[in-house]
């Protein structure tokens, strides 16, 4: 290999993003994928690598103590970038935001990134973490079938109280001047898990701005082509699970 070619390869490797997440479900890895896809960034994804599962398990192995730059992550997703490994979904998004141009420039808006992060954290609370806890309300490591009665109670509260609360919040955000018609809101997983409930809430007309934004995000050029590509995985037994008994009748 010529010196120039090997230099280029090194530069590319240094700049490349590597997403490390469980193959087989979109999961929390999807929040990272959507940011990378929207920005048209080059990245590798363990979801599509033959030894992807091994990469994940060795990263979170209890034998892994990290290295001189990085503490070991507890759980995926993680992002490898150059010599750094960053974990925790919102933390990864905060790292990527300025690099991918997805947050306001700090010289123009010094708190913009923190506002985006507040919205991200709130969306992850109500539209990702809570839906997960609906099917695993007692023990993360136990089967759903062993906590079904509690899951039904939690699902009722989520459908009737929590999900409407978060949708109403984002409707308010989108009605406010600060959102400037904001463009980044995505409620796809919740629609998969609770299709009847989401249809009912949509039909109520109370969250029209939220659902309009959902359609708009799905239609963005890069997001649309990602969703149509084979990089997009199906929902199944990850965070977003569809158990008909946990949805509206
Ligand atoms: N707060 C973390 C949660 C990470 C997490 O729970 N990851 C899941 C997959 S989506 C996992 O593999 N957890 C294993 C565990 O918690 O033992 C984040 O947002 O990244």
CSV table of C-alpha atoms and ligand atoms in Angstrom, one decimal:
chain,number,residue,atom,x,y,z
A,1,UNK,CA,0.0,0.0,0.0
A,2,UNK,CA,1.4,3.4,-0.9
A,3,UNK,CA,2.1,5.8,2.0
A,4,UNK,CA,-0.6,8.1,0.8
A,5,UNK,CA,-3.2,5.2,0.7
A,6,UNK,CA,-2.2,4.0,4.2
A,7,UNK,CA,-2.4,7.6,5.5
A,8,UNK,CA,-5.9,8.0,4.0
A,9,UNK,CA,-7.0,4.7,5.6
A,10,UNK,CA,-5.7,5.8,9.0
A,11,UNK,CA,-7.5,9.1,8.7
A,12,UNK,CA,-10.7,7.4,7.7
A,13,UNK,CA,-10.4,4.9,10.6
A,14,UNK,CA,-9.8,7.8,13.1
A,15,UNK,CA,-12.9,9.6,11.9
A,16,UNK,CA,-15.2,6.6,11.4
A,17,UNK,CA,-18.0,6.1,13.8
A,18,UNK,CA,-18.6,2.5,15.1
A,19,UNK,CA,-22.0,1.8,16.7
A,20,UNK,CA,-21.9,-1.1,19.1
A,21,UNK,CA,-25.4,-2.5,19.9
A,22,UNK,CA,-27.2,-5.9,20.1
A,23,UNK,CA,-27.8,-7.3,16.6
A,24,UNK,CA,-31.4,-8.2,15.9
A,25,UNK,CA,-33.5,-5.3,17.3
A,26,UNK,CA,-33.4,-1.6,16.7
A,27,UNK,CA,-33.4,-1.0,20.5
A,28,UNK,CA,-31.6,2.0,22.0
A,29,UNK,CA,-29.1,1.7,19.2
A,30,UNK,CA,-31.8,3.2,16.9
A,31,UNK,CA,-31.6,6.6,18.5
A,32,UNK,CA,-27.9,6.7,17.6
A,33,UNK,CA,-28.5,5.3,14.1
A,34,UNK,CA,-31.2,8.0,13.3
A,35,UNK,CA,-28.7,10.8,14.2
A,36,UNK,CA,-26.0,9.3,12.1
A,37,UNK,CA,-28.4,8.5,9.2
A,38,UNK,CA,-30.0,12.0,9.3
A,39,UNK,CA,-26.5,13.6,9.1
A,40,UNK,CA,-25.4,11.2,6.3
A,41,UNK,CA,-22.4,10.1,8.4
A,42,UNK,CA,-20.4,7.0,7.6
A,43,UNK,CA,-20.6,4.4,10.3
A,44,UNK,CA,-20.3,0.7,11.0
A,45,UNK,CA,-22.9,-1.1,13.0
A,46,UNK,CA,-22.5,-4.4,14.9
A,47,UNK,CA,-26.1,-5.2,13.9
A,48,UNK,CA,-24.8,-6.0,10.5
A,49,UNK,CA,-21.5,-7.6,11.3
A,50,UNK,CA,-20.9,-11.4,11.5
A,51,UNK,CA,-19.1,-11.1,14.9
A,52,UNK,CA,-21.3,-8.2,16.1
A,53,UNK,CA,-22.7,-10.1,19.0
A,54,UNK,CA,-19.2,-11.0,20.2
A,55,UNK,CA,-18.1,-7.4,20.0
A,56,UNK,CA,-21.1,-6.4,22.2
A,57,UNK,CA,-20.6,-9.2,24.8
A,58,UNK,CA,-16.8,-8.6,25.1
A,59,UNK,CA,-17.4,-4.9,25.5
A,60,UNK,CA,-19.8,-5.4,28.4
A,61,UNK,CA,-18.0,-8.5,29.8
A,62,UNK,CA,-17.4,-8.4,33.6
A,63,UNK,CA,-13.7,-9.1,32.6
A,64,UNK,CA,-13.5,-5.7,30.8
A,65,UNK,CA,-12.0,-3.0,32.9
A,66,UNK,CA,-11.6,-0.6,29.9
A,67,UNK,CA,-8.3,1.0,28.9
A,68,UNK,CA,-6.3,4.1,29.7
A,69,UNK,CA,-8.8,6.3,27.8
A,70,UNK,CA,-12.0,4.6,28.6
A,71,UNK,CA,-13.9,3.1,31.5
A,72,UNK,CA,-15.8,0.0,30.5
A,73,UNK,CA,-19.5,0.6,29.5
A,74,UNK,CA,-22.2,-1.2,31.6
A,75,UNK,CA,-24.5,-1.8,28.6
A,76,UNK,CA,-24.9,-1.0,25.0
A,77,UNK,CA,-25.3,1.2,23.0
A,78,UNK,CA,-21.7,2.4,22.8
A,79,UNK,CA,-20.0,4.5,20.2
A,80,UNK,CA,-16.4,4.0,19.3
A,81,UNK,CA,-14.8,7.0,17.7
A,82,UNK,CA,-11.0,7.0,17.3
A,83,UNK,CA,-9.5,5.9,20.6
A,84,UNK,CA,-12.7,6.8,22.5
A,85,UNK,CA,-15.6,4.7,23.6
A,86,UNK,CA,-18.7,6.6,24.8
A,87,UNK,CA,-21.7,4.9,26.3
A,88,UNK,CA,-25.2,5.9,27.5
A,89,UNK,CA,-27.6,6.9,24.8
A,90,UNK,CA,-28.2,10.6,25.5
A,91,UNK,CA,-24.5,11.0,26.2
A,92,UNK,CA,-23.6,9.6,22.8
A,93,UNK,CA,-26.1,11.8,21.2
A,94,UNK,CA,-24.7,14.8,23.0
A,95,UNK,CA,-21.2,13.8,21.7
A,96,UNK,CA,-22.5,13.4,18.2
A,97,UNK,CA,-24.7,16.5,18.0
A,98,UNK,CA,-22.1,19.1,17.4
A,99,UNK,CA,-19.9,16.9,15.3
A,100,UNK,CA,-22.8,16.0,13.0
A,101,UNK,CA,-24.2,19.6,13.0
A,102,UNK,CA,-27.5,18.5,14.6
A,103,UNK,CA,-27.4,21.1,17.4
A,104,UNK,CA,-27.1,24.9,17.3
A,105,UNK,CA,-23.5,26.2,17.1
A,106,UNK,CA,-22.4,27.1,20.6
A,107,UNK,CA,-21.1,30.5,19.4
A,108,UNK,CA,-24.6,31.5,18.3
A,109,UNK,CA,-26.6,29.8,21.0
A,110,UNK,CA,-24.6,28.8,24.1
A,111,UNK,CA,-27.4,26.8,25.7
A,112,UNK,CA,-29.0,25.3,22.6
A,113,UNK,CA,-27.2,22.0,23.0
A,114,UNK,CA,-28.5,21.7,26.6
A,115,UNK,CA,-32.1,22.5,25.4
A,116,UNK,CA,-31.8,19.8,22.8
A,117,UNK,CA,-30.4,17.5,25.5
A,118,UNK,CA,-33.4,18.2,27.8
A,119,UNK,CA,-35.8,17.3,25.0
A,120,UNK,CA,-33.7,14.2,24.3
A,121,UNK,CA,-33.7,13.1,27.9
A,122,UNK,CA,-37.4,13.7,28.2
A,123,UNK,CA,-38.2,11.8,25.0
A,124,UNK,CA,-36.0,8.9,26.2
A,125,UNK,CA,-37.7,8.9,29.7
A,126,UNK,CA,-41.3,8.8,28.3
A,127,UNK,CA,-41.0,7.2,24.9
A,128,UNK,CA,-38.2,4.7,25.5
A,129,UNK,CA,-37.4,3.9,29.1
A,130,UNK,CA,-41.0,3.8,30.3
A,131,UNK,CA,-42.3,1.7,27.4
A,132,UNK,CA,-39.5,-0.8,28.3
A,133,UNK,CA,-40.6,-0.8,32.0
A,134,UNK,CA,-44.2,-1.6,30.9
A,135,UNK,CA,-43.2,-5.1,29.9
A,136,UNK,CA,-40.6,-5.5,32.6
A,137,UNK,CA,-42.1,-3.6,35.6
A,138,UNK,CA,-40.5,-5.8,38.3
A,139,UNK,CA,-37.3,-7.4,37.1
A,140,UNK,CA,-35.3,-6.6,34.0
A,141,UNK,CA,-33.7,-10.0,34.0
A,142,UNK,CA,-37.0,-12.0,34.4
A,143,UNK,CA,-39.3,-13.2,31.6
A,144,UNK,CA,-42.2,-11.0,30.7
A,145,UNK,CA,-44.5,-14.0,31.4
A,146,UNK,CA,-43.4,-13.9,35.1
A,147,UNK,CA,-44.5,-10.3,35.6
A,148,UNK,CA,-47.5,-10.2,33.3
A,149,UNK,CA,-50.0,-9.1,36.0
A,150,UNK,CA,-47.9,-6.2,37.0
A,151,UNK,CA,-47.2,-5.4,33.3
A,152,UNK,CA,-50.9,-5.1,32.7
A,153,UNK,CA,-51.3,-2.6,35.5
A,154,UNK,CA,-48.3,-0.6,34.4
A,155,UNK,CA,-49.5,-0.7,30.7
A,156,UNK,CA,-52.9,0.8,31.7
A,157,UNK,CA,-51.2,3.6,33.6
A,158,UNK,CA,-48.8,4.2,30.7
A,159,UNK,CA,-51.6,4.3,28.1
A,160,UNK,CA,-54.0,6.4,30.1
A,161,UNK,CA,-51.7,8.7,32.0
A,162,UNK,CA,-48.0,8.7,31.1
A,163,UNK,CA,-48.0,8.5,27.3
A,164,UNK,CA,-50.7,11.3,27.0
A,165,UNK,CA,-48.6,13.4,29.4
A,166,UNK,CA,-45.5,13.1,27.3
A,167,UNK,CA,-47.3,13.7,24.1
A,168,UNK,CA,-49.0,16.8,25.6
A,169,UNK,CA,-45.6,18.0,26.7
A,170,UNK,CA,-44.1,17.7,23.2
A,171,UNK,CA,-47.3,19.3,21.8
A,172,UNK,CA,-46.5,22.3,24.1
A,173,UNK,CA,-42.9,22.3,23.1
A,174,UNK,CA,-43.8,22.4,19.4
A,175,UNK,CA,-46.4,25.2,20.1
A,176,UNK,CA,-43.7,27.4,21.8
A,177,UNK,CA,-41.5,30.0,20.1
A,178,UNK,CA,-38.3,28.3,21.1
A,179,UNK,CA,-39.0,25.2,19.0
A,180,UNK,CA,-39.1,27.3,15.8
A,181,UNK,CA,-41.1,24.6,14.3
A,182,UNK,CA,-38.6,22.1,15.6
A,183,UNK,CA,-37.9,19.1,13.4
A,184,UNK,CA,-36.6,16.2,15.5
A,185,UNK,CA,-39.2,14.1,17.2
A,186,UNK,CA,-39.8,10.4,16.6
A,187,UNK,CA,-42.5,8.2,18.2
A,188,UNK,CA,-42.2,5.1,16.0
A,189,UNK,CA,-41.4,2.5,18.7
A,190,UNK,CA,-44.3,3.5,20.9
A,191,UNK,CA,-46.6,3.2,17.8
A,192,UNK,CA,-45.3,-0.4,17.3
A,193,UNK,CA,-45.8,-1.4,21.0
A,194,UNK,CA,-49.2,0.2,21.5
A,195,UNK,CA,-50.8,0.6,18.0
A,196,UNK,CA,-54.4,0.9,19.2
A,197,UNK,CA,-53.6,3.3,21.9
A,198,UNK,CA,-51.5,5.5,19.7
A,199,UNK,CA,-54.2,5.5,17.0
A,200,UNK,CA,-56.8,6.6,19.6
A,201,UNK,CA,-54.5,9.4,20.9
A,202,UNK,CA,-53.8,10.5,17.4
A,203,UNK,CA,-57.6,10.5,16.6
A,204,UNK,CA,-58.2,12.7,19.6
A,205,UNK,CA,-56.7,15.7,17.8
A,206,UNK,CA,-55.0,16.8,21.0
A,207,UNK,CA,-51.5,16.1,19.7
A,208,UNK,CA,-51.7,17.1,16.1
A,209,UNK,CA,-48.4,19.0,16.1
A,210,UNK,CA,-46.6,15.9,17.5
A,211,UNK,CA,-48.1,13.5,14.9
A,212,UNK,CA,-47.5,16.0,12.1
A,213,UNK,CA,-43.8,16.1,13.1
A,214,UNK,CA,-43.6,12.4,13.3
A,215,UNK,CA,-44.7,12.2,9.7
A,216,UNK,CA,-42.3,15.0,8.7
A,217,UNK,CA,-39.3,13.3,10.4
A,218,UNK,CA,-40.2,10.0,8.6
A,219,UNK,CA,-40.3,11.8,5.4
A,220,UNK,CA,-36.9,13.6,5.7
A,221,UNK,CA,-34.7,12.5,2.8
A,222,UNK,CA,-32.0,10.6,4.7
A,223,UNK,CA,-34.4,9.2,7.3
A,224,UNK,CA,-36.8,8.0,4.6
A,225,UNK,CA,-34.1,6.2,2.6
A,226,UNK,CA,-32.7,4.7,5.9
A,227,UNK,CA,-36.2,3.4,6.9
A,228,UNK,CA,-36.5,1.8,3.4
A,229,UNK,CA,-33.0,0.3,3.5
A,230,UNK,CA,-32.0,-3.1,4.9
A,231,UNK,CA,-30.0,-1.3,7.6
A,232,UNK,CA,-33.3,-0.8,9.4
A,233,UNK,CA,-34.2,-3.7,11.6
A,234,UNK,CA,-37.7,-4.9,12.5
A,235,UNK,CA,-39.1,-4.4,16.1
A,236,UNK,CA,-39.5,-7.6,17.9
A,237,UNK,CA,-38.4,-8.5,21.5
A,238,UNK,CA,-36.4,-5.4,22.3
A,239,UNK,CA,-37.5,-2.3,24.2
A,240,UNK,CA,-40.6,-1.9,22.0
A,241,UNK,CA,-42.7,-5.1,22.2
A,242,UNK,CA,-46.2,-5.5,21.0
A,243,UNK,CA,-48.2,-7.6,23.4
A,244,UNK,CA,-51.9,-7.1,22.4
A,245,UNK,CA,-52.9,-7.6,26.1
A,246,UNK,CA,-50.9,-4.5,27.1
A,247,UNK,CA,-52.5,-2.3,24.4
A,248,UNK,CA,-56.0,-0.7,24.3
A,249,UNK,CA,-58.9,-3.1,23.6
B,1,LIG,N1,-29.3,4.2,30.3
B,1,LIG,C1,-28.7,3.4,29.3
B,1,LIG,C2,-29.4,2.1,29.3
B,1,LIG,C3,-28.7,1.1,28.5
B,1,LIG,C4,-29.4,-0.3,28.5
B,1,LIG,O1,-30.2,-0.6,29.4
B,1,LIG,N2,-29.1,-1.1,27.5
B,1,LIG,C5,-29.8,-2.3,27.3
B,1,LIG,C6,-30.0,-2.6,25.8
B,1,LIG,S1,-31.1,-1.4,25.2
B,1,LIG,C7,-29.0,-3.5,27.8
B,1,LIG,O2,-28.4,-4.2,27.1
B,1,LIG,N3,-29.0,-3.6,29.2
B,1,LIG,C8,-28.3,-4.6,29.9
B,1,LIG,C9,-28.5,-4.4,31.4
B,1,LIG,O3,-28.9,-3.3,31.8
B,1,LIG,O4,-28.1,-5.3,32.1
B,1,LIG,C10,-28.7,4.1,28.0
B,1,LIG,O5,-29.6,4.9,27.7
B,1,LIG,O6,-27.9,3.8,27.1
